[in-house]
Structures are given as structure tokens and as C-alpha cells.
Amino acid sequence: MNTVLSRANSLFAFSLSVMAALTFGCFITTAFKDRRVPVDIHVSKVMLKNVDDFTGPRERSDLGFITFDLSADLQPIFDWNVKQLFLYLSAEYSTKSNSLNQVVLWDKIVLRGENTKLNLRDMKSKYFFFDDGNGLRFDGYSHNCFHHFRRHYTDFTLISIHFSIPTAHHQFLSAKAGCINQLPLN
Amino acid sequence: MLSIFKSIPTHMDYKGQKLAEQIFQGIILISAVIGFVYGLIIEQFGWTVYIVLAGFAVSCVLTLPPWPMYRKNPLSWQPVIPESSGEPSQKPQESLKKKKHKSN
């Protein structure tokens, strides 16, 4: 500590260690927080078509069109360790040919500082709801799950709604989804 | 250009060094605690970093330059013994050479 450089070295190293301890403290205060929020999803229109699937070698696959309403308040999830939220709505169901299918229908990125109250009405699905084959017809219950995926120390919450797809093609069915507000983590 | 920097005296006494170390550790720890609590309250980690950096800057100013408060306990050196002739200075050199021979 006799020279300026030696003192500067010591000072800087100490500051860096303290900074590392603070970062760990930031992590430890938010790692075990419960990040579940109630979500309201309502499916207003379901339409089914059977078209040529141009993305694969299959001949004709089921294509579903879903119009839904979604409302949620994401404010409790944002804290000093969350920088952005990646939300996505995916349909999870089983068919005769596949035991588990997951198709992402819609997604959204919510940055910190933006409006956290989501109140979406009559949203069309962003991505094609193509099925691997012809399995979207009504075979039983179609289980649709809403996931949200958090950026930076990630975690996800599962909220599922059920709705059924029409048995015949080109049939417009107004299906009301049963909303389940909070489910335990998977 | 470096000779200009080297000619500026930057030494501190031992007690001054200990005081400097305590000062900067104390300042940085206090600013870390304040920053942590403030960042936790307003939910932004950026402010925590800013407060710690401010504490770092303050302690830089307080401890890096050799302020007079760090030179209050200078070491008491013995007075310089004036050399009478060239002989006393040669003898220590000879004894050094002998010691080097022995160690080899």
C-alpha cells in the first residue's frame, strides 16, 4: 500500500468482491419467489380446415384457426431481477399417431417498463396451428396450455384451458373455455 | 513523461496505510449496504451499481492521493553517519564478496 498503484489495486479488488456479493444478494432475494399470476383466457372462435401442408412431405394436414381473448396482470412478476417476459400460448394435445403434441400459437415479449396489464381481445393465432396429420378432429378433450417463460433466471407457469375442436371440418363453433386460474408448477 | 509521475511523492506511513485501508473498506461497505437496500426498494439493480460506483469514486479520492493525515506518524530513521574516508565503504563490499564465495 505504499504506492498509488498498490492502493488502487487493493481498492478495486475489494470493490469487485463487494459487487459480486451484492449480485449474489440480488439473486438470492428473488430466486425463490412465487411467480404465478391468474390468467383469463377465453376462446371465441375455432375453425378447422384440411389443407396441403407445404412445410413437410405429408399430403394434407389439419389446420386450425383459433381466436381468443386473453387478460392478465403481470405486474407482480416484474422485480429487480426480471428484464423481460416471454409469453407464449401453446396447444398441447394427444392424437392417435402422437402421444404428445405441442404447437405454439402465439407469443409476445413484454419488456420491463412497458405496460404490464394485458387485455387482448379477439386475437388471432400468430402461427399456423398445423397438425401432424389429421388429428385435430374431436377425439376427446383437447388440452391447451398457456405457458409463460421468463427471461433471466427463468421459470415457467402452467395454466391450462380446455376447449374442443369441431368434429367436422369447416364448422364454426363458439367454444367457451374453462379458465383455471392457478395451477401448481409442473 | 513517466519520470514526471515517478517524481511525485506518493508514500504513506504504515499507520497511514492502515488508516487508508480502513477508510476505503468502510466507505465501500457502507455504500454497498445503502445501494442494496435502495435497489431492493425501487426494484432496479442499476441503482445499486451506481451507488457502489459512487462509493468507489469517493474512496478513490480519499485514499489514493497521499493526504497529510496519512503522514502523521513518520518512521524515525537514524541520523546519517558521515563517511570519514573511502575505507569504511570498501569493507562492507569485501565482506559481501566473501559471503558470496561461501554460499557458492
PDB file of C-alpha atoms in Angstrom:
ATOM      1  CA  MET A   1       0.000   0.000   0.000  1.00  0.00           C
ATOM      2  CA  ASN A   2       2.985   2.149  -0.364  1.00  0.00           C
ATOM      3  CA  THR A   3       2.367   3.359  -3.891  1.00  0.00           C
ATOM      4  CA  VAL A   4      -0.706   4.680  -5.613  1.00  0.00           C
ATOM      5  CA  LEU A   5      -0.895   1.647  -7.854  1.00  0.00           C
ATOM      6  CA  SER A   6      -0.837  -0.726  -4.941  1.00  0.00           C
ATOM      7  CA  ARG A   7      -3.601   1.161  -3.185  1.00  0.00           C
ATOM      8  CA  ALA A   8      -5.625   1.376  -6.379  1.00  0.00           C
ATOM      9  CA  ASN A   9      -5.245  -2.349  -6.917  1.00  0.00           C
ATOM     10  CA  SER A  10      -6.406  -3.136  -3.421  1.00  0.00           C
ATOM     11  CA  LEU A  11      -9.346  -0.740  -3.661  1.00  0.00           C
ATOM     12  CA  PHE A  12     -10.516  -2.057  -6.996  1.00  0.00           C
ATOM     13  CA  ALA A  13     -10.269  -5.702  -5.973  1.00  0.00           C
ATOM     14  CA  PHE A  14     -12.262  -5.008  -2.829  1.00  0.00           C
ATOM     15  CA  SER A  15     -14.960  -3.150  -4.768  1.00  0.00           C
ATOM     16  CA  LEU A  16     -15.262  -6.009  -7.208  1.00  0.00           C
ATOM     17  CA  SER A  17     -15.681  -8.570  -4.439  1.00  0.00           C
ATOM     18  CA  VAL A  18     -18.338  -6.425  -2.806  1.00  0.00           C
ATOM     19  CA  MET A  19     -20.109  -6.070  -6.154  1.00  0.00           C
ATOM     20  CA  ALA A  20     -20.097  -9.826  -6.600  1.00  0.00           C
ATOM     21  CA  ALA A  21     -21.599 -10.282  -3.152  1.00  0.00           C
ATOM     22  CA  LEU A  22     -24.333  -7.740  -3.989  1.00  0.00           C
ATOM     23  CA  THR A  23     -25.165  -9.534  -7.205  1.00  0.00           C
ATOM     24  CA  PHE A  24     -25.490 -12.771  -5.303  1.00  0.00           C
ATOM     25  CA  GLY A  25     -27.732 -10.994  -2.828  1.00  0.00           C
ATOM     26  CA  CYS A  26     -29.887  -9.776  -5.698  1.00  0.00           C
ATOM     27  CA  PHE A  27     -30.219 -13.342  -6.916  1.00  0.00           C
ATOM     28  CA  ILE A  28     -30.972 -14.831  -3.534  1.00  0.00           C
ATOM     29  CA  THR A  29     -33.762 -12.375  -2.790  1.00  0.00           C
ATOM     30  CA  THR A  30     -35.648 -13.301  -5.941  1.00  0.00           C
ATOM     31  CA  ALA A  31     -34.786 -16.899  -6.719  1.00  0.00           C
ATOM     32  CA  PHE A  32     -37.465 -18.499  -4.593  1.00  0.00           C
ATOM     33  CA  LYS A  33     -40.259 -16.095  -5.277  1.00  0.00           C
ATOM     34  CA  ASP A  34     -43.622 -17.426  -6.330  1.00  0.00           C
ATOM     35  CA  ARG A  35     -44.208 -16.265  -9.870  1.00  0.00           C
ATOM     36  CA  ARG A  36     -47.758 -17.233 -10.624  1.00  0.00           C
ATOM     37  CA  VAL A  37     -50.438 -14.868 -11.788  1.00  0.00           C
ATOM     38  CA  PRO A  38     -54.042 -15.511 -12.584  1.00  0.00           C
ATOM     39  CA  VAL A  39     -54.758 -15.533 -16.292  1.00  0.00           C
ATOM     40  CA  ASP A  40     -58.100 -15.310 -18.009  1.00  0.00           C
ATOM     41  CA  ILE A  41     -58.319 -16.971 -21.405  1.00  0.00           C
ATOM     42  CA  HIS A  42     -61.464 -17.180 -23.444  1.00  0.00           C
ATOM     43  CA  VAL A  43     -61.650 -18.839 -26.845  1.00  0.00           C
ATOM     44  CA  SER A  44     -64.231 -17.247 -29.016  1.00  0.00           C
ATOM     45  CA  LYS A  45     -63.938 -18.957 -32.368  1.00  0.00           C
ATOM     46  CA  VAL A  46     -62.470 -22.198 -33.571  1.00  0.00           C
ATOM     47  CA  MET A  47     -62.282 -23.142 -37.212  1.00  0.00           C
ATOM     48  CA  LEU A  48     -60.746 -26.181 -38.799  1.00  0.00           C
ATOM     49  CA  LYS A  49     -59.511 -26.778 -42.324  1.00  0.00           C
ATOM     50  CA  ASN A  50     -57.732 -29.580 -44.031  1.00  0.00           C
ATOM     51  CA  VAL A  51     -55.154 -28.248 -46.427  1.00  0.00           C
ATOM     52  CA  ASP A  52     -51.893 -29.158 -48.080  1.00  0.00           C
ATOM     53  CA  ASP A  53     -49.085 -28.828 -45.612  1.00  0.00           C
ATOM     54  CA  PHE A  54     -46.309 -27.154 -47.546  1.00  0.00           C
ATOM     55  CA  THR A  55     -43.732 -27.460 -44.789  1.00  0.00           C
ATOM     56  CA  GLY A  56     -43.444 -31.201 -44.880  1.00  0.00           C
ATOM     57  CA  PRO A  57     -43.870 -34.191 -47.124  1.00  0.00           C
ATOM     58  CA  ARG A  58     -47.291 -35.051 -45.813  1.00  0.00           C
ATOM     59  CA  GLU A  59     -50.257 -34.778 -48.035  1.00  0.00           C
ATOM     60  CA  ARG A  60     -52.978 -32.996 -46.206  1.00  0.00           C
ATOM     61  CA  SER A  61     -52.978 -31.902 -42.610  1.00  0.00           C
ATOM     62  CA  ASP A  62     -55.418 -30.278 -40.300  1.00  0.00           C
ATOM     63  CA  LEU A  63     -55.069 -26.554 -39.914  1.00  0.00           C
ATOM     64  CA  GLY A  64     -56.847 -24.860 -37.051  1.00  0.00           C
ATOM     65  CA  PHE A  65     -57.687 -21.196 -36.637  1.00  0.00           C
ATOM     66  CA  ILE A  66     -58.294 -20.003 -33.137  1.00  0.00           C
ATOM     67  CA  THR A  67     -59.486 -16.617 -31.993  1.00  0.00           C
ATOM     68  CA  PHE A  68     -59.062 -15.972 -28.314  1.00  0.00           C
ATOM     69  CA  ASP A  69     -59.230 -13.333 -25.629  1.00  0.00           C
ATOM     70  CA  LEU A  70     -56.554 -13.086 -23.022  1.00  0.00           C
ATOM     71  CA  SER A  71     -56.265 -10.917 -19.967  1.00  0.00           C
ATOM     72  CA  ALA A  72     -53.644 -10.975 -17.258  1.00  0.00           C
ATOM     73  CA  ASP A  73     -51.868  -8.610 -14.931  1.00  0.00           C
ATOM     74  CA  LEU A  74     -48.162  -9.309 -14.981  1.00  0.00           C
ATOM     75  CA  GLN A  75     -47.056  -6.610 -12.553  1.00  0.00           C
ATOM     76  CA  PRO A  76     -46.229  -8.964  -9.622  1.00  0.00           C
ATOM     77  CA  ILE A  77     -43.774 -10.934 -11.738  1.00  0.00           C
ATOM     78  CA  PHE A  78     -41.515  -7.986 -12.551  1.00  0.00           C
ATOM     79  CA  ASP A  79     -38.919  -7.336  -9.892  1.00  0.00           C
ATOM     80  CA  TRP A  80     -35.337  -6.204  -9.923  1.00  0.00           C
ATOM     81  CA  ASN A  81     -34.162  -9.442 -11.398  1.00  0.00           C
ATOM     82  CA  VAL A  82     -36.570  -9.685 -14.331  1.00  0.00           C
ATOM     83  CA  LYS A  83     -35.724  -7.836 -17.504  1.00  0.00           C
ATOM     84  CA  GLN A  84     -38.209  -9.260 -19.947  1.00  0.00           C
ATOM     85  CA  LEU A  85     -41.007 -11.752 -20.076  1.00  0.00           C
ATOM     86  CA  PHE A  86     -41.563 -14.058 -22.990  1.00  0.00           C
ATOM     87  CA  LEU A  87     -45.137 -15.272 -23.032  1.00  0.00           C
ATOM     88  CA  TYR A  88     -46.429 -17.938 -25.325  1.00  0.00           C
ATOM     89  CA  LEU A  89     -49.631 -19.785 -25.823  1.00  0.00           C
ATOM     90  CA  SER A  90     -49.221 -23.346 -26.904  1.00  0.00           C
ATOM     91  CA  ALA A  91     -51.700 -26.047 -27.646  1.00  0.00           C
ATOM     92  CA  GLU A  92     -50.852 -29.347 -26.047  1.00  0.00           C
ATOM     93  CA  TYR A  93     -52.824 -32.367 -27.015  1.00  0.00           C
ATOM     94  CA  SER A  94     -52.557 -36.013 -27.919  1.00  0.00           C
ATOM     95  CA  THR A  95     -53.712 -37.741 -31.050  1.00  0.00           C
ATOM     96  CA  LYS A  96     -53.816 -41.282 -32.291  1.00  0.00           C
ATOM     97  CA  SER A  97     -50.484 -41.033 -34.064  1.00  0.00           C
ATOM     98  CA  ASN A  98     -48.592 -38.940 -31.461  1.00  0.00           C
ATOM     99  CA  SER A  99     -48.907 -39.148 -27.734  1.00  0.00           C
ATOM    100  CA  LEU A 100     -47.923 -35.547 -27.160  1.00  0.00           C
ATOM    101  CA  ASN A 101     -48.160 -32.579 -29.498  1.00  0.00           C
ATOM    102  CA  GLN A 102     -47.217 -29.049 -28.652  1.00  0.00           C
ATOM    103  CA  VAL A 103     -47.899 -26.286 -31.111  1.00  0.00           C
ATOM    104  CA  VAL A 104     -47.110 -22.678 -30.347  1.00  0.00           C
ATOM    105  CA  LEU A 105     -49.949 -20.473 -31.426  1.00  0.00           C
ATOM    106  CA  TRP A 106     -48.992 -17.047 -30.242  1.00  0.00           C
ATOM    107  CA  ASP A 107     -46.204 -15.313 -28.385  1.00  0.00           C
ATOM    108  CA  LYS A 108     -45.358 -11.906 -27.041  1.00  0.00           C
ATOM    109  CA  ILE A 109     -42.377 -10.225 -25.472  1.00  0.00           C
ATOM    110  CA  VAL A 110     -43.017  -7.861 -22.594  1.00  0.00           C
ATOM    111  CA  LEU A 111     -40.054  -5.723 -21.591  1.00  0.00           C
ATOM    112  CA  ARG A 112     -39.600  -4.180 -18.205  1.00  0.00           C
ATOM    113  CA  GLY A 113     -41.112  -0.727 -18.163  1.00  0.00           C
ATOM    114  CA  GLU A 114     -43.800  -1.499 -20.697  1.00  0.00           C
ATOM    115  CA  ASN A 115     -47.444  -1.826 -19.878  1.00  0.00           C
ATOM    116  CA  THR A 116     -47.886  -4.941 -17.787  1.00  0.00           C
ATOM    117  CA  LYS A 117     -51.632  -5.259 -17.919  1.00  0.00           C
ATOM    118  CA  LEU A 118     -52.541  -7.450 -20.860  1.00  0.00           C
ATOM    119  CA  ASN A 119     -56.064  -7.082 -22.102  1.00  0.00           C
ATOM    120  CA  LEU A 120     -56.172  -8.674 -25.520  1.00  0.00           C
ATOM    121  CA  ARG A 121     -59.452  -9.212 -27.320  1.00  0.00           C
ATOM    122  CA  ASP A 122     -60.126 -11.260 -30.454  1.00  0.00           C
ATOM    123  CA  MET A 123     -56.510 -12.158 -31.007  1.00  0.00           C
ATOM    124  CA  LYS A 124     -55.816 -14.402 -33.920  1.00  0.00           C
ATOM    125  CA  SER A 125     -53.156 -17.010 -33.570  1.00  0.00           C
ATOM    126  CA  LYS A 126     -49.823 -15.770 -34.861  1.00  0.00           C
ATOM    127  CA  TYR A 127     -48.570 -19.063 -36.115  1.00  0.00           C
ATOM    128  CA  PHE A 128     -50.228 -21.804 -38.063  1.00  0.00           C
ATOM    129  CA  PHE A 129     -51.873 -24.455 -35.984  1.00  0.00           C
ATOM    130  CA  PHE A 130     -50.818 -27.290 -38.238  1.00  0.00           C
ATOM    131  CA  ASP A 131     -51.297 -30.772 -37.008  1.00  0.00           C
ATOM    132  CA  ASP A 132     -49.056 -33.644 -37.925  1.00  0.00           C
ATOM    133  CA  GLY A 133     -51.688 -35.444 -39.863  1.00  0.00           C
ATOM    134  CA  ASN A 134     -55.373 -35.252 -39.295  1.00  0.00           C
ATOM    135  CA  GLY A 135     -55.575 -35.382 -35.555  1.00  0.00           C
ATOM    136  CA  LEU A 136     -57.310 -32.161 -34.738  1.00  0.00           C
ATOM    137  CA  ARG A 137     -60.738 -33.534 -35.109  1.00  0.00           C
ATOM    138  CA  PHE A 138     -62.632 -34.089 -31.971  1.00  0.00           C
ATOM    139  CA  ASP A 139     -61.418 -37.302 -30.402  1.00  0.00           C
ATOM    140  CA  GLY A 140     -61.964 -36.298 -26.865  1.00  0.00           C
ATOM    141  CA  TYR A 141     -60.672 -33.363 -24.961  1.00  0.00           C
ATOM    142  CA  SER A 142     -58.084 -31.080 -26.390  1.00  0.00           C
ATOM    143  CA  HIS A 143     -55.890 -29.742 -23.687  1.00  0.00           C
ATOM    144  CA  ASN A 144     -54.482 -26.303 -24.296  1.00  0.00           C
ATOM    145  CA  CYS A 145     -51.893 -24.799 -22.075  1.00  0.00           C
ATOM    146  CA  PHE A 146     -50.684 -21.269 -21.638  1.00  0.00           C
ATOM    147  CA  HIS A 147     -47.061 -21.001 -20.709  1.00  0.00           C
ATOM    148  CA  HIS A 148     -45.062 -18.019 -19.792  1.00  0.00           C
ATOM    149  CA  PHE A 149     -41.351 -18.087 -19.921  1.00  0.00           C
ATOM    150  CA  ARG A 150     -39.299 -15.559 -18.077  1.00  0.00           C
ATOM    151  CA  ARG A 151     -36.070 -14.145 -19.269  1.00  0.00           C
ATOM    152  CA  HIS A 152     -33.124 -14.043 -16.939  1.00  0.00           C
ATOM    153  CA  TYR A 153     -33.371 -16.683 -14.250  1.00  0.00           C
ATOM    154  CA  THR A 154     -36.176 -18.455 -15.875  1.00  0.00           C
ATOM    155  CA  ASP A 155     -39.185 -20.122 -14.537  1.00  0.00           C
ATOM    156  CA  PHE A 156     -42.484 -21.074 -16.032  1.00  0.00           C
ATOM    157  CA  THR A 157     -46.067 -21.271 -15.011  1.00  0.00           C
ATOM    158  CA  LEU A 158     -48.639 -23.557 -16.478  1.00  0.00           C
ATOM    159  CA  ILE A 159     -52.234 -22.543 -16.759  1.00  0.00           C
ATOM    160  CA  SER A 160     -54.426 -24.762 -18.789  1.00  0.00           C
ATOM    161  CA  ILE A 161     -57.713 -24.236 -20.520  1.00  0.00           C
ATOM    162  CA  HIS A 162     -59.753 -26.846 -22.249  1.00  0.00           C
ATOM    163  CA  PHE A 163     -61.655 -26.488 -25.402  1.00  0.00           C
ATOM    164  CA  SER A 164     -62.792 -28.820 -28.054  1.00  0.00           C
ATOM    165  CA  ILE A 165     -62.320 -28.675 -31.782  1.00  0.00           C
ATOM    166  CA  PRO A 166     -65.310 -29.279 -34.044  1.00  0.00           C
ATOM    167  CA  THR A 167     -65.876 -32.746 -35.281  1.00  0.00           C
ATOM    168  CA  ALA A 168     -66.480 -31.830 -38.878  1.00  0.00           C
ATOM    169  CA  HIS A 169     -64.426 -29.541 -40.999  1.00  0.00           C
ATOM    170  CA  HIS A 170     -65.486 -26.020 -41.893  1.00  0.00           C
ATOM    171  CA  GLN A 171     -67.704 -25.829 -38.911  1.00  0.00           C
ATOM    172  CA  PHE A 172     -67.757 -22.712 -36.838  1.00  0.00           C
ATOM    173  CA  LEU A 173     -68.192 -23.485 -33.217  1.00  0.00           C
ATOM    174  CA  SER A 174     -68.167 -20.996 -30.479  1.00  0.00           C
ATOM    175  CA  ALA A 175     -66.423 -22.733 -27.635  1.00  0.00           C
ATOM    176  CA  LYS A 176     -66.223 -21.281 -24.232  1.00  0.00           C
ATOM    177  CA  ALA A 177     -63.031 -22.221 -22.434  1.00  0.00           C
ATOM    178  CA  GLY A 178     -62.983 -23.229 -18.842  1.00  0.00           C
ATOM    179  CA  CYS A 179     -60.479 -20.973 -17.175  1.00  0.00           C
ATOM    180  CA  ILE A 180     -58.299 -22.344 -14.468  1.00  0.00           C
ATOM    181  CA  ASN A 181     -56.596 -19.582 -12.632  1.00  0.00           C
ATOM    182  CA  GLN A 182     -53.695 -21.120 -10.847  1.00  0.00           C
ATOM    183  CA  LEU A 183     -52.103 -24.470 -11.146  1.00  0.00           C
ATOM    184  CA  PRO A 184     -49.139 -25.902  -9.292  1.00  0.00           C
ATOM    185  CA  LEU A 185     -45.889 -25.915 -11.165  1.00  0.00           C
ATOM    186  CA  ASN A 186     -45.105 -28.969 -13.231  1.00  0.00           C
TER     187      ASN A 186
ATOM    188  CA  MET B   1       6.863  11.547 -19.448  1.00  0.00           C
ATOM    189  CA  LEU B   2       6.839   8.760 -16.901  1.00  0.00           C
ATOM    190  CA  SER B   3       9.585  10.475 -14.947  1.00  0.00           C
ATOM    191  CA  ILE B   4       7.179  13.277 -14.070  1.00  0.00           C
ATOM    192  CA  PHE B   5       4.777  10.782 -12.483  1.00  0.00           C
ATOM    193  CA  LYS B   6       7.554   8.989 -10.699  1.00  0.00           C
ATOM    194  CA  SER B   7       8.836  12.161  -9.123  1.00  0.00           C
ATOM    195  CA  ILE B   8       5.552  12.896  -7.332  1.00  0.00           C
ATOM    196  CA  PRO B   9       5.848  11.512  -3.804  1.00  0.00           C
ATOM    197  CA  THR B  10       3.083   9.037  -3.049  1.00  0.00           C
ATOM    198  CA  HIS B  11       4.276   7.304   0.070  1.00  0.00           C
ATOM    199  CA  MET B  12       2.341   6.976   3.301  1.00  0.00           C
ATOM    200  CA  ASP B  13       3.441   5.735   6.706  1.00  0.00           C
ATOM    201  CA  TYR B  14       2.377   2.358   7.940  1.00  0.00           C
ATOM    202  CA  LYS B  15      -0.229   3.810  10.225  1.00  0.00           C
ATOM    203  CA  GLY B  16      -1.399   5.956   7.337  1.00  0.00           C
ATOM    204  CA  GLN B  17      -1.718   2.894   5.136  1.00  0.00           C
ATOM    205  CA  LYS B  18      -3.746   1.100   7.758  1.00  0.00           C
ATOM    206  CA  LEU B  19      -5.972   4.152   8.118  1.00  0.00           C
ATOM    207  CA  ALA B  20      -6.397   4.386   4.350  1.00  0.00           C
ATOM    208  CA  GLU B  21      -7.363   0.743   4.113  1.00  0.00           C
ATOM    209  CA  GLN B  22      -9.918   1.038   6.883  1.00  0.00           C
ATOM    210  CA  ILE B  23     -11.351   4.168   5.281  1.00  0.00           C
ATOM    211  CA  PHE B  24     -11.880   2.693   1.862  1.00  0.00           C
ATOM    212  CA  GLN B  25     -13.223  -0.592   3.158  1.00  0.00           C
ATOM    213  CA  GLY B  26     -15.672   1.252   5.373  1.00  0.00           C
ATOM    214  CA  ILE B  27     -16.836   3.576   2.607  1.00  0.00           C
ATOM    215  CA  ILE B  28     -17.363   0.810   0.094  1.00  0.00           C
ATOM    216  CA  LEU B  29     -19.196  -1.407   2.566  1.00  0.00           C
ATOM    217  CA  ILE B  30     -21.499   1.411   3.634  1.00  0.00           C
ATOM    218  CA  SER B  31     -22.256   2.375   0.037  1.00  0.00           C
ATOM    219  CA  ALA B  32     -22.883  -1.290  -0.766  1.00  0.00           C
ATOM    220  CA  VAL B  33     -25.421  -1.623   2.029  1.00  0.00           C
ATOM    221  CA  ILE B  34     -27.160   1.623   1.083  1.00  0.00           C
ATOM    222  CA  GLY B  35     -27.165   0.638  -2.581  1.00  0.00           C
ATOM    223  CA  PHE B  36     -28.543  -2.812  -1.883  1.00  0.00           C
ATOM    224  CA  VAL B  37     -31.397  -1.504   0.221  1.00  0.00           C
ATOM    225  CA  TYR B  38     -32.232   1.254  -2.249  1.00  0.00           C
ATOM    226  CA  GLY B  39     -32.156  -1.097  -5.217  1.00  0.00           C
ATOM    227  CA  LEU B  40     -34.380  -3.535  -3.356  1.00  0.00           C
ATOM    228  CA  ILE B  41     -36.905  -0.817  -2.615  1.00  0.00           C
ATOM    229  CA  ILE B  42     -37.174   0.656  -6.101  1.00  0.00           C
ATOM    230  CA  GLU B  43     -36.654  -2.741  -7.782  1.00  0.00           C
ATOM    231  CA  GLN B  44     -33.823  -1.763 -10.085  1.00  0.00           C
ATOM    232  CA  PHE B  45     -30.396  -3.271  -9.734  1.00  0.00           C
ATOM    233  CA  GLY B  46     -28.883  -0.471 -11.816  1.00  0.00           C
ATOM    234  CA  TRP B  47     -29.165   1.963  -8.923  1.00  0.00           C
ATOM    235  CA  THR B  48     -27.313  -0.422  -6.638  1.00  0.00           C
ATOM    236  CA  VAL B  49     -24.421  -0.457  -9.089  1.00  0.00           C
ATOM    237  CA  TYR B  50     -24.461   3.332  -9.393  1.00  0.00           C
ATOM    238  CA  ILE B  51     -24.333   3.830  -5.638  1.00  0.00           C
ATOM    239  CA  VAL B  52     -21.469   1.376  -5.239  1.00  0.00           C
ATOM    240  CA  LEU B  53     -19.586   3.129  -8.053  1.00  0.00           C
ATOM    241  CA  ALA B  54     -20.146   6.456  -6.301  1.00  0.00           C
ATOM    242  CA  GLY B  55     -18.729   4.951  -3.111  1.00  0.00           C
ATOM    243  CA  PHE B  56     -15.770   3.689  -5.113  1.00  0.00           C
ATOM    244  CA  ALA B  57     -15.132   7.163  -6.532  1.00  0.00           C
ATOM    245  CA  VAL B  58     -15.339   8.794  -3.112  1.00  0.00           C
ATOM    246  CA  SER B  59     -12.912   6.321  -1.606  1.00  0.00           C
ATOM    247  CA  CYS B  60     -10.592   6.780  -4.610  1.00  0.00           C
ATOM    248  CA  VAL B  61     -10.411  10.485  -3.892  1.00  0.00           C
ATOM    249  CA  LEU B  62      -9.959   9.913  -0.171  1.00  0.00           C
ATOM    250  CA  THR B  63      -7.322   7.203  -0.186  1.00  0.00           C
ATOM    251  CA  LEU B  64      -5.322   7.272  -3.388  1.00  0.00           C
ATOM    252  CA  PRO B  65      -3.576  10.628  -3.079  1.00  0.00           C
ATOM    253  CA  PRO B  66      -1.232  10.819  -0.072  1.00  0.00           C
ATOM    254  CA  TRP B  67      -3.084  13.294   2.098  1.00  0.00           C
ATOM    255  CA  PRO B  68      -1.281  14.741   5.130  1.00  0.00           C
ATOM    256  CA  MET B  69      -3.454  12.739   7.507  1.00  0.00           C
ATOM    257  CA  TYR B  70      -1.669   9.630   6.312  1.00  0.00           C
ATOM    258  CA  ARG B  71       1.739  11.017   7.091  1.00  0.00           C
ATOM    259  CA  LYS B  72       1.314  11.832  10.734  1.00  0.00           C
ATOM    260  CA  ASN B  73       3.496   9.024  12.040  1.00  0.00           C
ATOM    261  CA  PRO B  74       6.668   9.074  10.029  1.00  0.00           C
ATOM    262  CA  LEU B  75       9.304   6.464  10.687  1.00  0.00           C
ATOM    263  CA  SER B  76      12.153   7.761  12.752  1.00  0.00           C
ATOM    264  CA  TRP B  77      15.274   6.941  10.828  1.00  0.00           C
ATOM    265  CA  GLN B  78      18.629   7.057  12.490  1.00  0.00           C
ATOM    266  CA  PRO B  79      20.719  10.100  11.710  1.00  0.00           C
ATOM    267  CA  VAL B  80      23.063   9.803   8.759  1.00  0.00           C
ATOM    268  CA  ILE B  81      26.620   8.871   9.770  1.00  0.00           C
ATOM    269  CA  PRO B  82      29.039  10.911   7.697  1.00  0.00           C
ATOM    270  CA  GLU B  83      31.692   8.884   5.902  1.00  0.00           C
ATOM    271  CA  SER B  84      35.261   9.699   7.106  1.00  0.00           C
ATOM    272  CA  SER B  85      37.175   8.199   4.168  1.00  0.00           C
ATOM    273  CA  GLY B  86      36.800   5.636   1.419  1.00  0.00           C
ATOM    274  CA  GLU B  87      37.835   2.622   3.596  1.00  0.00           C
ATOM    275  CA  PRO B  88      34.674   2.038   5.615  1.00  0.00           C
ATOM    276  CA  SER B  89      32.709   1.851   2.404  1.00  0.00           C
ATOM    277  CA  GLN B  90      35.063  -0.753   0.916  1.00  0.00           C
ATOM    278  CA  LYS B  91      34.999  -3.113   3.870  1.00  0.00           C
ATOM    279  CA  PRO B  92      31.338  -3.947   3.649  1.00  0.00           C
ATOM    280  CA  GLN B  93      31.842  -4.760  -0.031  1.00  0.00           C
ATOM    281  CA  GLU B  94      34.661  -7.170   0.725  1.00  0.00           C
ATOM    282  CA  SER B  95      32.654  -8.938   3.356  1.00  0.00           C
ATOM    283  CA  LEU B  96      29.839  -9.243   0.837  1.00  0.00           C
ATOM    284  CA  LYS B  97      32.164 -10.840  -1.680  1.00  0.00           C
ATOM    285  CA  LYS B  98      33.386 -13.333   0.898  1.00  0.00           C
ATOM    286  CA  LYS B  99      29.838 -14.248   1.776  1.00  0.00           C
ATOM    287  CA  LYS B 100      29.025 -14.816  -1.868  1.00  0.00           C
ATOM    288  CA  HIS B 101      32.036 -17.159  -2.216  1.00  0.00           C
ATOM    289  CA  LYS B 102      30.947 -19.161   0.780  1.00  0.00           C
ATOM    290  CA  SER B 103      27.408 -19.521  -0.445  1.00  0.00           C
ATOM    291  CA  ASN B 104      28.685 -20.746  -3.869  1.00  0.00           C
TER     292      ASN B 104
END
